[in-house]
Coordinates of C-alpha atoms in Angstrom, one line a residue:
X1 CA -11.9 27.1 -20.0
X2 CA -10.4 26.5 -16.6
X3 CA -7.3 28.8 -16.4
X4 CA -8.7 31.7 -14.4
X5 CA -6.6 32.6 -11.4
X6 CA -4.0 29.9 -12.4
X7 CA -0.4 30.8 -11.9
X8 CA 0.6 28.5 -14.8
X9 CA 1.8 29.8 -18.2
X10 CA 0.3 26.7 -19.9
X11 CA -2.0 23.9 -19.0
X12 CA -1.8 20.7 -21.1
X13 CA -4.2 17.7 -21.1
X14 CA -2.3 14.5 -21.9
X15 CA -3.1 10.8 -22.6
X16 CA -0.8 7.9 -23.6
X17 CA -1.7 4.5 -24.9
X18 CA 0.8 1.8 -24.0
X19 CA 1.3 -1.9 -23.5
X20 CA 2.8 -3.3 -20.3
X21 CA 3.6 -7.0 -20.1
X22 CA 3.3 -8.3 -16.5
X23 CA 6.2 -6.9 -14.4
X24 CA 7.7 -4.9 -17.3
X25 CA 7.9 -1.1 -17.8
X26 CA 5.3 0.5 -20.0
X27 CA 5.9 0.6 -23.8
X28 CA 4.3 3.7 -25.2
X29 CA 2.2 3.2 -28.4
X30 CA 0.9 6.7 -29.0
X31 CA 0.2 10.0 -27.3
X32 CA -2.1 13.0 -27.7
X33 CA -1.7 16.3 -25.9
X34 CA -3.7 19.5 -26.1
X35 CA -2.2 22.7 -24.8
X36 CA -5.2 24.6 -23.5
X37 CA -3.6 28.0 -23.6
X38 CA -1.8 28.1 -27.0
X39 CA -4.1 25.7 -28.7
X40 CA -1.3 23.5 -29.9
X41 CA -2.2 19.8 -30.4
X42 CA 0.3 17.0 -30.4
X43 CA -0.6 13.6 -32.0
X44 CA 2.4 11.2 -32.0
X45 CA 2.9 7.5 -32.8
X46 CA 5.6 5.4 -31.0
X47 CA 8.4 6.1 -33.5
X48 CA 7.9 9.8 -33.1
X49 CA 7.8 9.5 -29.4
X50 CA 11.1 7.6 -29.2
X51 CA 12.7 10.2 -31.5
X52 CA 11.9 13.0 -29.0
X53 CA 14.5 13.7 -26.2
X54 CA 11.9 15.5 -24.1
X55 CA 8.1 16.0 -24.0
X56 CA 6.8 18.1 -26.8
X57 CA 4.6 20.1 -24.4
X58 CA 5.7 22.3 -21.5
X59 CA 6.7 20.4 -18.3
X60 CA 8.6 23.2 -16.5
X61 CA 7.6 24.7 -13.1
X62 CA 5.4 27.3 -14.8
X63 CA 3.4 24.6 -16.6
X64 CA 0.7 22.2 -15.5
X65 CA 0.0 18.8 -16.9
X66 CA -3.5 17.4 -16.5
X67 CA -4.2 13.6 -16.8
X68 CA -6.5 10.9 -15.5
X69 CA -4.4 8.5 -13.4
X70 CA -1.2 10.4 -14.0
X71 CA 1.3 7.8 -12.9
X72 CA 0.6 6.0 -16.2
X73 CA 1.5 9.1 -18.2
X74 CA 4.5 9.9 -16.0
X75 CA 5.6 6.2 -16.4
X76 CA 5.6 6.7 -20.1
X77 CA 7.7 9.8 -19.7
X78 CA 10.2 7.7 -17.8
X79 CA 10.1 4.9 -20.3
X80 CA 10.9 7.4 -23.1
X81 CA 13.7 9.1 -21.1
X82 CA 11.7 12.3 -20.7
X83 CA 11.8 14.5 -17.6
X84 CA 8.5 14.2 -15.7
X85 CA 6.2 17.2 -15.4
X86 CA 7.0 19.6 -12.5
X87 CA 3.3 20.0 -11.8
X88 CA 0.6 17.4 -12.2
X89 CA -3.2 17.6 -11.7
X90 CA -4.7 14.1 -11.6
X91 CA -8.4 14.2 -12.2
X92 CA -8.7 10.6 -11.2
X93 CA -7.3 11.4 -7.8
X94 CA -9.5 14.5 -7.4
X95 CA -12.6 12.5 -8.5
X96 CA -11.8 9.9 -5.8
X97 CA -11.2 12.7 -3.2
X98 CA -14.5 14.4 -4.1
X99 CA -16.7 11.3 -4.0
X100 CA -14.7 9.2 -1.5
X101 CA -17.1 7.3 0.7
X102 CA -19.8 7.2 -2.0
X103 CA -20.3 4.5 -4.7
X104 CA -20.2 6.2 -8.1
X105 CA -22.8 4.4 -10.2
X106 CA -20.4 3.9 -13.2
X107 CA -17.2 3.3 -11.3
X108 CA -14.0 5.3 -10.7
X109 CA -12.7 5.3 -14.3
X110 CA -12.8 8.1 -16.8
X111 CA -16.3 7.1 -18.0
X112 CA -17.5 7.0 -14.4
X113 CA -16.1 10.5 -13.7
X114 CA -17.7 12.0 -16.9
X115 CA -21.1 10.5 -16.1
X116 CA -20.9 11.4 -12.4
X117 CA -20.6 15.1 -13.5
X118 CA -23.3 14.8 -16.1
X119 CA -21.0 14.7 -19.2
X120 CA -21.1 12.5 -22.3
X121 CA -18.7 9.6 -22.5
X122 CA -17.7 6.7 -24.8
X123 CA -19.5 3.5 -24.0
X124 CA -17.6 1.0 -21.9
X125 CA -17.8 -1.4 -24.9
X126 CA -16.2 1.0 -27.3
X127 CA -13.4 1.8 -24.8
X128 CA -12.8 -1.9 -24.1
X129 CA -12.5 -2.7 -27.8
X130 CA -9.9 0.0 -28.4
X131 CA -8.0 -1.0 -25.2
X132 CA -7.9 -4.6 -26.5
X133 CA -6.5 -3.3 -29.8
X134 CA -3.7 -1.6 -27.9
X135 CA -2.9 -4.7 -25.7
X136 CA -2.9 -6.9 -28.8
X137 CA 0.4 -5.3 -29.7
X138 CA 1.7 -4.4 -33.1
X139 CA 2.1 -4.3 -35.9
X140 CA -0.9 -2.2 -36.5
X141 CA -2.4 -1.3 -39.9
X142 CA -2.6 2.4 -40.9
X143 CA -6.3 2.3 -40.2
X144 CA -5.7 0.9 -36.7
X145 CA -3.1 3.5 -36.0
X146 CA -5.5 6.3 -36.9
X147 CA -8.2 4.6 -34.8
X148 CA -5.9 4.4 -31.8
X149 CA -4.8 8.0 -32.1
X150 CA -8.5 9.1 -32.3
X151 CA -9.3 7.0 -29.3
X152 CA -6.4 8.5 -27.4
X153 CA -7.5 12.0 -28.4
X154 CA -11.1 11.2 -27.2
X155 CA -9.7 10.7 -23.7
X156 CA -7.9 14.1 -24.0
X157 CA -11.1 15.7 -25.1
X158 CA -12.8 14.1 -22.1
X159 CA -10.2 15.6 -19.8
X160 CA -11.0 19.0 -21.4
X161 CA -14.7 18.6 -20.6
X162 CA -14.1 17.2 -17.1
X163 CA -11.7 19.8 -15.9
X164 CA -14.1 22.8 -15.9
X165 CA -16.8 20.5 -14.5
X166 CA -14.6 19.7 -11.5
X167 CA -13.0 23.1 -11.1
X168 CA -15.3 24.5 -8.4
X169 CA -14.5 21.5 -6.2
X170 CA -10.7 21.6 -6.7
X171 CA -8.3 22.8 -4.0
X172 CA -5.5 23.3 -6.5
X173 CA -2.7 23.8 -3.9
X174 CA -3.4 20.5 -2.2
X175 CA -4.3 18.8 -5.5
X176 CA -0.8 19.5 -6.7
X177 CA 0.6 17.7 -3.6
X178 CA -1.4 14.6 -4.6
X179 CA -0.2 15.0 -8.2
X180 CA 3.3 15.2 -6.8
X181 CA 2.8 11.8 -5.3
X182 CA 1.6 10.3 -8.6
X183 CA 5.0 11.4 -10.1
X184 CA 6.7 9.6 -7.2
X185 CA 4.5 6.6 -7.7
X186 CA 5.5 6.4 -11.4
X187 CA 9.2 6.4 -10.4
X188 CA 8.6 3.6 -7.9
X189 CA 6.6 1.5 -10.4
X190 CA 9.4 2.1 -13.0
X191 CA 12.1 0.7 -10.7
X192 CA 10.6 -2.5 -9.4
X193 CA 11.7 -4.9 -6.7
X194 CA 14.6 -7.4 -7.4
X195 CA 13.4 -11.0 -7.4
X196 CA 15.4 -14.2 -7.1
X197 CA 14.1 -15.5 -10.5
X198 CA 15.8 -19.0 -10.3
X199 CA 14.2 -19.5 -6.9
X200 CA 10.8 -18.4 -8.1
X201 CA 11.1 -20.7 -11.1
X202 CA 11.9 -23.6 -8.9
X203 CA 9.1 -22.8 -6.5
X204 CA 6.6 -22.6 -9.4
X205 CA 7.8 -25.8 -10.9
X206 CA 7.6 -27.8 -7.8
X207 CA 4.9 -26.1 -5.7
X208 CA 2.2 -28.6 -6.5
X209 CA 4.5 -31.6 -5.9
X210 CA 5.7 -30.5 -2.4
X211 CA 2.3 -29.6 -1.0
X212 CA 1.7 -33.0 0.7
X213 CA 5.2 -32.9 2.2
X214 CA 4.7 -29.3 3.3
X215 CA 1.4 -30.1 5.0
X216 CA 3.1 -33.1 6.8
X217 CA 6.0 -30.9 7.9
X218 CA 4.0 -28.0 9.2
X219 CA 1.2 -30.1 10.7
X220 CA 3.6 -31.9 13.0
X221 CA 3.0 -29.1 15.5
X222 CA -0.8 -29.1 15.1
X223 CA -2.1 -32.4 13.9
X224 CA -5.1 -30.7 12.2
X225 CA -4.9 -32.1 8.6
X226 CA -6.2 -35.3 7.2
X227 CA -4.2 -35.5 4.0
X228 CA -5.0 -32.1 2.3
X229 CA -8.2 -31.5 4.3
X230 CA -8.2 -29.1 7.3
X231 CA -10.3 -30.7 10.1
X232 CA -12.2 -28.3 12.3
X233 CA -12.6 -30.9 15.1
X234 CA -8.9 -31.5 15.2
X235 CA -8.2 -27.8 15.4
X236 CA -10.7 -27.5 18.2
X237 CA -8.8 -30.2 20.1
X238 CA -5.5 -28.4 19.5
X239 CA -6.9 -25.1 20.8
X240 CA -8.3 -26.8 23.9
X241 CA -5.1 -28.6 24.6
X242 CA -3.1 -25.3 24.5
X243 CA -5.7 -23.2 26.3
X244 CA -6.3 -20.9 23.3
X245 CA -9.7 -19.2 23.2
X246 CA -10.9 -18.7 19.6
X247 CA -13.5 -16.4 18.0
X248 CA -16.7 -18.2 16.8
X249 CA -19.3 -17.5 14.2
X250 CA -22.9 -16.6 15.0
X251 CA -23.6 -20.3 14.5
X252 CA -21.2 -21.3 17.2
X253 CA -18.5 -22.8 15.0
X254 CA -14.8 -21.7 15.0
X255 CA -14.2 -18.7 12.7
X256 CA -11.7 -20.0 10.2
X257 CA -11.5 -17.0 7.8
X258 CA -8.0 -15.6 7.1
X259 CA -8.6 -12.3 8.8
X260 CA -9.3 -14.2 12.1
X261 CA -6.3 -16.4 11.7
X262 CA -4.1 -13.3 10.9
X263 CA -5.3 -11.5 14.0
X264 CA -4.8 -14.5 16.3
X265 CA -1.4 -15.3 14.8
X266 CA -0.2 -11.7 15.7
X267 CA -0.7 -12.3 19.4
X268 CA 0.2 -16.0 19.2
X269 CA 3.2 -16.5 16.9
X270 CA 3.1 -20.3 17.3
X271 CA 0.0 -20.2 15.0
X272 CA 1.8 -18.3 12.3
X273 CA 3.0 -21.3 10.3
X274 CA -0.4 -22.8 10.3
X275 CA -2.0 -19.6 9.1
X276 CA 0.7 -19.3 6.4
X277 CA 0.1 -22.9 5.3
X278 CA -3.7 -22.4 5.0
X279 CA -3.2 -19.2 3.0
X280 CA -0.6 -20.8 0.7
X281 CA -2.8 -23.8 -0.1
X282 CA -6.0 -21.9 -0.7
X283 CA -5.2 -18.4 -2.0
X284 CA -1.6 -18.1 -3.1
X285 CA -1.3 -17.9 -6.9
X286 CA 2.4 -18.0 -7.9
X287 CA 1.7 -17.6 -11.6
X288 CA 0.2 -14.2 -11.0
X289 CA 3.3 -12.7 -9.3
X290 CA 4.3 -10.0 -11.8
X291 CA 8.0 -10.4 -12.6
X292 CA 9.4 -8.6 -15.7
X293 CA 12.0 -9.7 -18.2
X294 CA 14.6 -8.0 -16.0
X295 CA 13.7 -10.0 -12.9
X296 CA 11.9 -7.2 -11.1
X297 CA 8.4 -7.2 -9.6
X298 CA 6.4 -4.3 -10.9
X299 CA 2.7 -3.6 -10.3
X300 CA 0.3 -0.7 -10.5
X301 CA 0.3 0.8 -6.9
X302 CA -3.4 1.7 -7.3
X303 CA -2.8 4.9 -5.4
X304 CA -5.6 6.5 -3.5
X305 CA -7.8 3.4 -3.9
X306 CA -8.8 2.9 -0.3
X307 CA -11.1 5.2 1.7
X308 CA -8.1 6.4 3.7
X309 CA -6.2 7.2 0.5
X310 CA -3.7 4.3 0.8
X311 CA -2.4 2.3 -2.1
X312 CA -4.1 -1.0 -2.9
X313 CA -1.9 -2.9 -5.3
X314 CA -3.0 -6.4 -6.4
X315 CA -2.4 -8.9 -3.7
X316 CA -1.6 -11.7 -6.2
X317 CA 0.8 -9.6 -8.3
X318 CA 2.7 -7.7 -5.7
X319 CA 5.4 -9.5 -3.7
X320 CA 4.2 -7.8 -0.5
X321 CA 0.7 -9.0 -1.1
X322 CA 0.7 -12.8 -0.7
X323 CA 1.9 -14.8 2.3
X324 CA 4.8 -13.1 4.2
X325 CA 7.1 -16.0 3.8
X326 CA 7.1 -15.5 0.0
X327 CA 9.0 -12.2 0.6
X328 CA 12.1 -14.4 0.8
X329 CA 12.1 -14.2 -3.0
X330 CA 13.2 -10.6 -2.7
X331 CA 17.0 -10.6 -3.2
X332 CA 19.3 -7.7 -4.2
X333 CA 21.4 -8.1 -7.2
X334 CA 25.2 -8.5 -7.0
X335 CA 26.8 -5.3 -5.7
X336 CA 23.5 -4.0 -4.5
X337 CA 21.6 -3.8 -1.2
X338 CA 18.1 -3.0 -0.1
X339 CA 16.7 -1.5 3.1
X340 CA 13.2 -1.7 4.7
X341 CA 12.8 1.6 6.5
X342 CA 9.6 1.8 8.6
X343 CA 8.2 4.3 11.1
X344 CA 8.2 3.2 14.8
X345 CA 4.7 2.9 16.2
X346 CA 3.4 5.3 13.5
X347 CA -0.3 5.2 14.4
X348 CA 0.4 5.8 18.1
X349 CA 2.6 8.8 17.3
X350 CA 0.1 10.3 14.8
X351 CA -2.7 10.0 17.3
X352 CA -0.7 11.4 20.1
X353 CA 0.4 14.4 18.1
X354 CA -2.9 15.2 16.4
X355 CA -4.8 14.8 19.6
X356 CA -2.3 16.9 21.5
X357 CA -2.3 14.3 24.3
X358 CA 0.8 15.2 26.4
X359 CA 1.0 11.8 28.1
X360 CA 0.7 9.9 24.8
X361 CA 3.4 12.1 23.4
X362 CA 5.6 11.4 26.4
X363 CA 5.0 7.7 25.9
X364 CA 6.0 7.9 22.3
X365 CA 9.1 9.9 22.9
X366 CA 10.2 7.4 25.6
X367 CA 11.1 5.0 22.8
X368 CA 8.8 2.3 24.1
X369 CA 5.2 3.6 24.2
X370 CA 3.8 0.2 25.4
X371 CA 6.1 0.0 28.4
X372 CA 5.6 3.6 29.2
X373 CA 1.8 3.3 28.9
X374 CA 2.0 0.4 31.5
X375 CA 4.0 2.7 33.8
X376 CA 1.6 5.6 33.3
X377 CA -1.3 3.3 34.2
X378 CA 0.7 2.2 37.3
X379 CA 0.6 -1.4 36.3
X380 CA 4.4 -1.5 35.7
X381 CA 6.8 0.1 38.2
X382 CA 8.9 3.1 37.0
X383 CA 12.0 0.9 37.0
X384 CA 10.4 -1.8 35.0
X385 CA 11.9 -2.8 31.6
X386 CA 10.9 -4.7 28.6
X387 CA 12.8 -7.7 30.0
X388 CA 11.5 -7.6 33.6
X389 CA 7.8 -7.0 32.7
X390 CA 7.5 -8.7 29.3
X391 CA 4.0 -10.1 29.9
X392 CA 2.6 -6.9 31.2
X393 CA 4.1 -4.9 28.4
X394 CA 2.6 -7.3 25.9
X395 CA -0.9 -6.8 27.4
X396 CA -0.6 -3.0 27.2
X397 CA 0.7 -3.3 23.6
X398 CA -2.3 -5.3 22.6
X399 CA -4.6 -2.8 24.4
X400 CA -3.1 0.0 22.3
X401 CA -3.5 -2.1 19.1
X402 CA -7.1 -2.9 20.1
X403 CA -7.9 0.8 20.4
X404 CA -6.2 1.5 17.0
X405 CA -8.3 -1.3 15.4
X406 CA -11.5 -0.4 17.2
X407 CA -11.5 -3.8 18.9
X408 CA -13.9 -4.4 21.8
X409 CA -13.1 -6.0 25.2
X410 CA -14.4 -9.4 24.2
X411 CA -12.2 -9.6 21.1
X412 CA -9.2 -8.4 23.1
X413 CA -9.9 -11.0 25.8
X414 CA -9.8 -13.7 23.1
X415 CA -6.6 -12.3 21.6
X416 CA -4.8 -12.2 25.0
X417 CA -6.4 -15.3 26.5
X418 CA -7.6 -13.4 29.5
X419 CA -11.0 -12.8 31.0
X420 CA -13.4 -10.3 29.5
X421 CA -13.4 -8.4 32.7
X422 CA -9.6 -8.0 32.6
X423 CA -9.7 -7.0 29.0
X424 CA -12.3 -4.4 29.8
X425 CA -10.1 -3.0 32.6
X426 CA -7.2 -2.7 30.1
X427 CA -9.3 -0.7 27.7
X428 CA -10.7 1.5 30.5
X429 CA -7.1 2.1 31.7
X430 CA -6.4 3.5 28.2
X431 CA -9.3 6.0 28.6
X432 CA -8.1 7.0 32.0
X433 CA -4.5 7.4 31.0
X434 CA -5.1 9.3 27.7
X435 CA -8.3 11.4 28.1
X436 CA -7.2 14.0 25.6
X437 CA -6.8 11.3 22.9
X438 CA -10.3 10.0 23.6
X439 CA -11.8 13.5 23.5
X440 CA -10.2 13.9 20.1
X441 CA -11.4 10.6 18.9
X442 CA -15.0 11.3 20.2
X443 CA -14.9 14.7 18.4
X444 CA -13.8 13.1 15.1
X445 CA -16.9 10.9 15.2
X446 CA -19.2 13.8 16.2
X447 CA -17.8 16.1 13.5
X448 CA -18.3 13.4 10.9
X449 CA -21.9 12.8 11.8
X450 CA -22.7 16.5 12.0
X451 CA -20.9 17.7 8.8
X452 CA -21.0 14.5 6.7
X453 CA -17.3 14.2 6.1
X454 CA -13.9 14.0 7.6
X455 CA -10.6 15.2 6.1
X456 CA -6.8 15.0 6.6
X457 CA -4.3 17.8 7.1
X458 CA -3.9 17.9 3.3
X459 CA -7.5 17.7 2.5
X460 CA -8.1 14.1 1.6
X461 CA -11.7 13.5 2.6
X462 CA -14.2 10.8 3.2
X463 CA -18.0 11.4 2.9
X464 CA -20.1 10.0 5.8
X465 CA -23.7 8.8 5.7
X466 CA -26.1 8.2 8.6
X467 CA -25.2 4.5 8.7
X468 CA -21.5 5.2 9.0
X469 CA -19.4 2.8 11.1
X470 CA -18.2 4.4 14.4
X471 CA -15.0 2.4 14.3
X472 CA -14.1 3.5 10.8
X473 CA -14.7 7.1 11.6
X474 CA -12.5 7.0 14.7
X475 CA -9.8 5.1 12.7
X476 CA -9.8 7.6 9.8
X477 CA -7.7 10.4 11.2
X478 CA -4.7 8.3 12.1
X479 CA -5.0 6.0 9.1
X480 CA -5.6 8.7 6.5
X481 CA -3.0 11.0 7.9
X482 CA -0.6 8.1 8.0
X483 CA -1.3 7.7 4.3
X484 CA -0.6 11.4 3.8
X485 CA 2.7 10.9 5.6
X486 CA 3.8 7.9 3.5
X487 CA 2.9 9.7 0.2
X488 CA 4.9 12.8 1.2
X489 CA 7.9 10.7 2.3
X490 CA 7.8 9.0 -1.1
X491 CA 7.7 12.4 -2.8
X492 CA 10.6 13.7 -0.7
X493 CA 12.7 10.6 -1.2
X494 CA 12.3 10.3 -4.9
X495 CA 12.9 14.1 -5.4
X496 CA 16.1 13.7 -3.4
X497 CA 17.4 11.0 -5.7
X498 CA 16.7 8.0 -3.5
X499 CA 15.8 4.9 -5.3
X500 CA 12.5 4.0 -3.7
X501 CA 11.3 0.6 -5.0
X502 CA 8.1 0.1 -2.9
X503 CA 5.9 1.8 -0.3
X504 CA 4.5 -0.7 2.2
X505 CA 1.9 0.7 4.6
X506 CA 4.2 2.5 7.0
X507 CA 7.5 1.8 5.3
X508 CA 9.7 2.5 2.3
X509 CA 11.7 -0.2 0.6
X510 CA 14.8 1.5 -0.9
X511 CA 17.8 0.3 -3.0
X512 CA 21.3 1.4 -3.6
X513 CA 24.9 0.3 -4.2
X514 CA 26.1 -2.1 -1.4
X515 CA 28.8 0.3 -0.2
X516 CA 26.4 3.3 -0.1
X517 CA 23.3 1.7 1.5
X518 CA 23.9 3.2 5.0
X519 CA 23.9 6.7 3.5
X520 CA 20.8 5.8 1.5
X521 CA 19.1 4.7 4.7
X522 CA 20.1 7.9 6.5
X523 CA 18.7 10.0 3.7
X524 CA 15.5 8.0 3.6
X525 CA 15.1 8.4 7.3
X526 CA 15.6 12.1 6.8
X527 CA 12.8 12.2 4.2
X528 CA 10.5 10.3 6.5
X529 CA 11.3 12.5 9.5
X530 CA 10.6 15.6 7.3
X531 CA 7.3 14.1 6.2
X532 CA 6.2 13.3 9.7
X533 CA 7.0 16.9 10.8
X534 CA 5.0 18.3 7.9
X535 CA 1.9 16.2 8.7
X536 CA 2.1 16.5 12.5
X537 CA 2.8 20.2 12.8
X538 CA 6.4 19.8 13.8
X539 CA 6.2 16.5 15.7
X540 CA 8.8 14.0 14.4
X541 CA 8.3 10.2 14.3
X542 CA 11.2 7.8 14.6
X543 CA 12.1 5.1 12.1
X544 CA 14.0 1.9 12.0
X545 CA 15.8 0.2 9.2
X546 CA 16.6 -3.4 8.1
X547 CA 19.4 -3.7 5.6
X548 CA 19.9 -6.7 3.3
X549 CA 23.0 -7.0 1.2
X550 CA 23.7 -9.4 -1.6
X551 CA 23.9 -12.4 -1.5
X552 CA 21.4 -12.4 1.4
X553 CA 17.7 -12.3 0.8
X554 CA 14.9 -10.3 2.5
X555 CA 13.2 -12.4 5.2
X556 CA 10.2 -11.2 7.2
X557 CA 10.6 -12.8 10.6
X558 CA 6.9 -13.6 10.7
X559 CA 7.4 -16.0 7.7
X560 CA 10.9 -17.2 8.4
X561 CA 9.9 -20.6 9.7
X562 CA 7.6 -21.2 6.7
X563 CA 10.3 -20.1 4.2
X564 CA 12.9 -22.4 5.8
X565 CA 10.4 -25.3 5.7
X566 CA 9.5 -24.7 2.0
X567 CA 13.1 -24.2 1.0
X568 CA 14.2 -27.4 2.8
X569 CA 11.6 -29.3 0.8
X570 CA 12.7 -27.7 -2.4
X571 CA 16.3 -28.8 -1.8
X572 CA 15.3 -32.4 -1.6
X573 CA 16.1 -34.3 -4.8
X574 CA 13.1 -34.5 -7.2
X575 CA 12.8 -36.9 -10.2
X576 CA 11.9 -34.1 -12.6
X577 CA 14.3 -31.4 -11.3
X578 CA 17.7 -31.4 -9.8
X579 CA 18.1 -27.6 -9.8
X580 CA 19.9 -26.1 -6.9
X581 CA 19.4 -22.6 -5.7
X582 CA 21.3 -21.3 -2.7
X583 CA 19.1 -20.2 0.2

């Protein structure tokens, strides 16, 4: 049994079964826990669970709780009013870390982990049948209750088999840091994001009926639609008339996928409403947005799901997943406020610090790395400012982003609307200005190809094969260490009593009483600064904050025009709805 060398008094393997209506907190159905040291076994149905004021197994700092996707178990703790475990070892996370970059033949679930390590497992059909019985909801017969408890215990027994099989690959100290984040993730999933429910109801009710008017309104600036059909030849005329170069497919046609539109809209904001319209008409599914009975958007964060270890919540269920204009539905409740706190130029700062490139560090600490880069490259005079050299600064900003995204000079030329030769010069200036960064980036790729893996400061790794993508390898250190930083910031913030309601790539969305929100922001920025120093060996990243107080709503400036257009259409009288909701 895996206890040798452990500093823990007790190790407990735990599994809960629960239901969770879309957007609502989990509702525990049953729980089984095995204390591996004492041999005590706990099998409890929902009535017994709700009667307990604390977990029946040890959760103090001298105890370890083992689970598979632990934010679910910790979420059940929170739903029951129990204190979360002080130490968590999540075998799902450690399985992903161990095999990251590979494709496990049976997936990333518990069955997949067992089979990956050569252990017996329930069949997927058996597991699905029992899960459907849980999701059906009660009442359950006595036989069904016994079957569900047995199924729950089978997962605990699976954990007991899996733990020793994974033991030799576990770095327990760092695994506990990852488990610590799963506790924070459970807190975040428990809180949820406040949604303007009347506005959402009106939008769902009238979305289909306003689409023709929405197309007509947005298309005034483009003239690319024929009724509800997007016409490529019209868009080609629009691009030619405005002198906008556009990426093409191998067949020579305009590339019209959403990724291309998103990239082009970043550098040409005039295209943003058209991109938002296309996305809304083709991909947005309002019915999927997970809003609970208390008016809050809750989703599984899907922690550690990407190769870089970032969260990957459902795009259709998470309010930050669909079109950016839809974020206008985020609205604090009366007496409350929210704040979006994000790191400033996070990837630039991470790369500068980890590479030890003094000129990049100087550019970051200047407060405007893009302007300073232009000055360091001697394309902007030392006295130049963001106002006096706006165009030049924008070009150097796009060059920095091109490096971060692994973009070549031809793609950069298209994005900036400049010649390929000029774009090449911009990228070459980055190499000349920041040689230490490029040596670090080169060494990351070389190390990966020689050793077959890359890893972060806290040990998150990706396995690398001979056909690995050079761009992905070079992006990994900044992206994956950025993910480490975000996870650590979430852990710090939650542990300090800050109400974190969402992590969003390089930002935390936090909530508090309206009169205390400035203090909440300051404490959040403190947690984020501490996290950056921990990951970057003492180097601190800045952060900015956007505060929204009731009755205002959260508006992402990239989607503001689209939100205002949609809202204007919704306020027009409709024969089947006279509902009014204040914007």
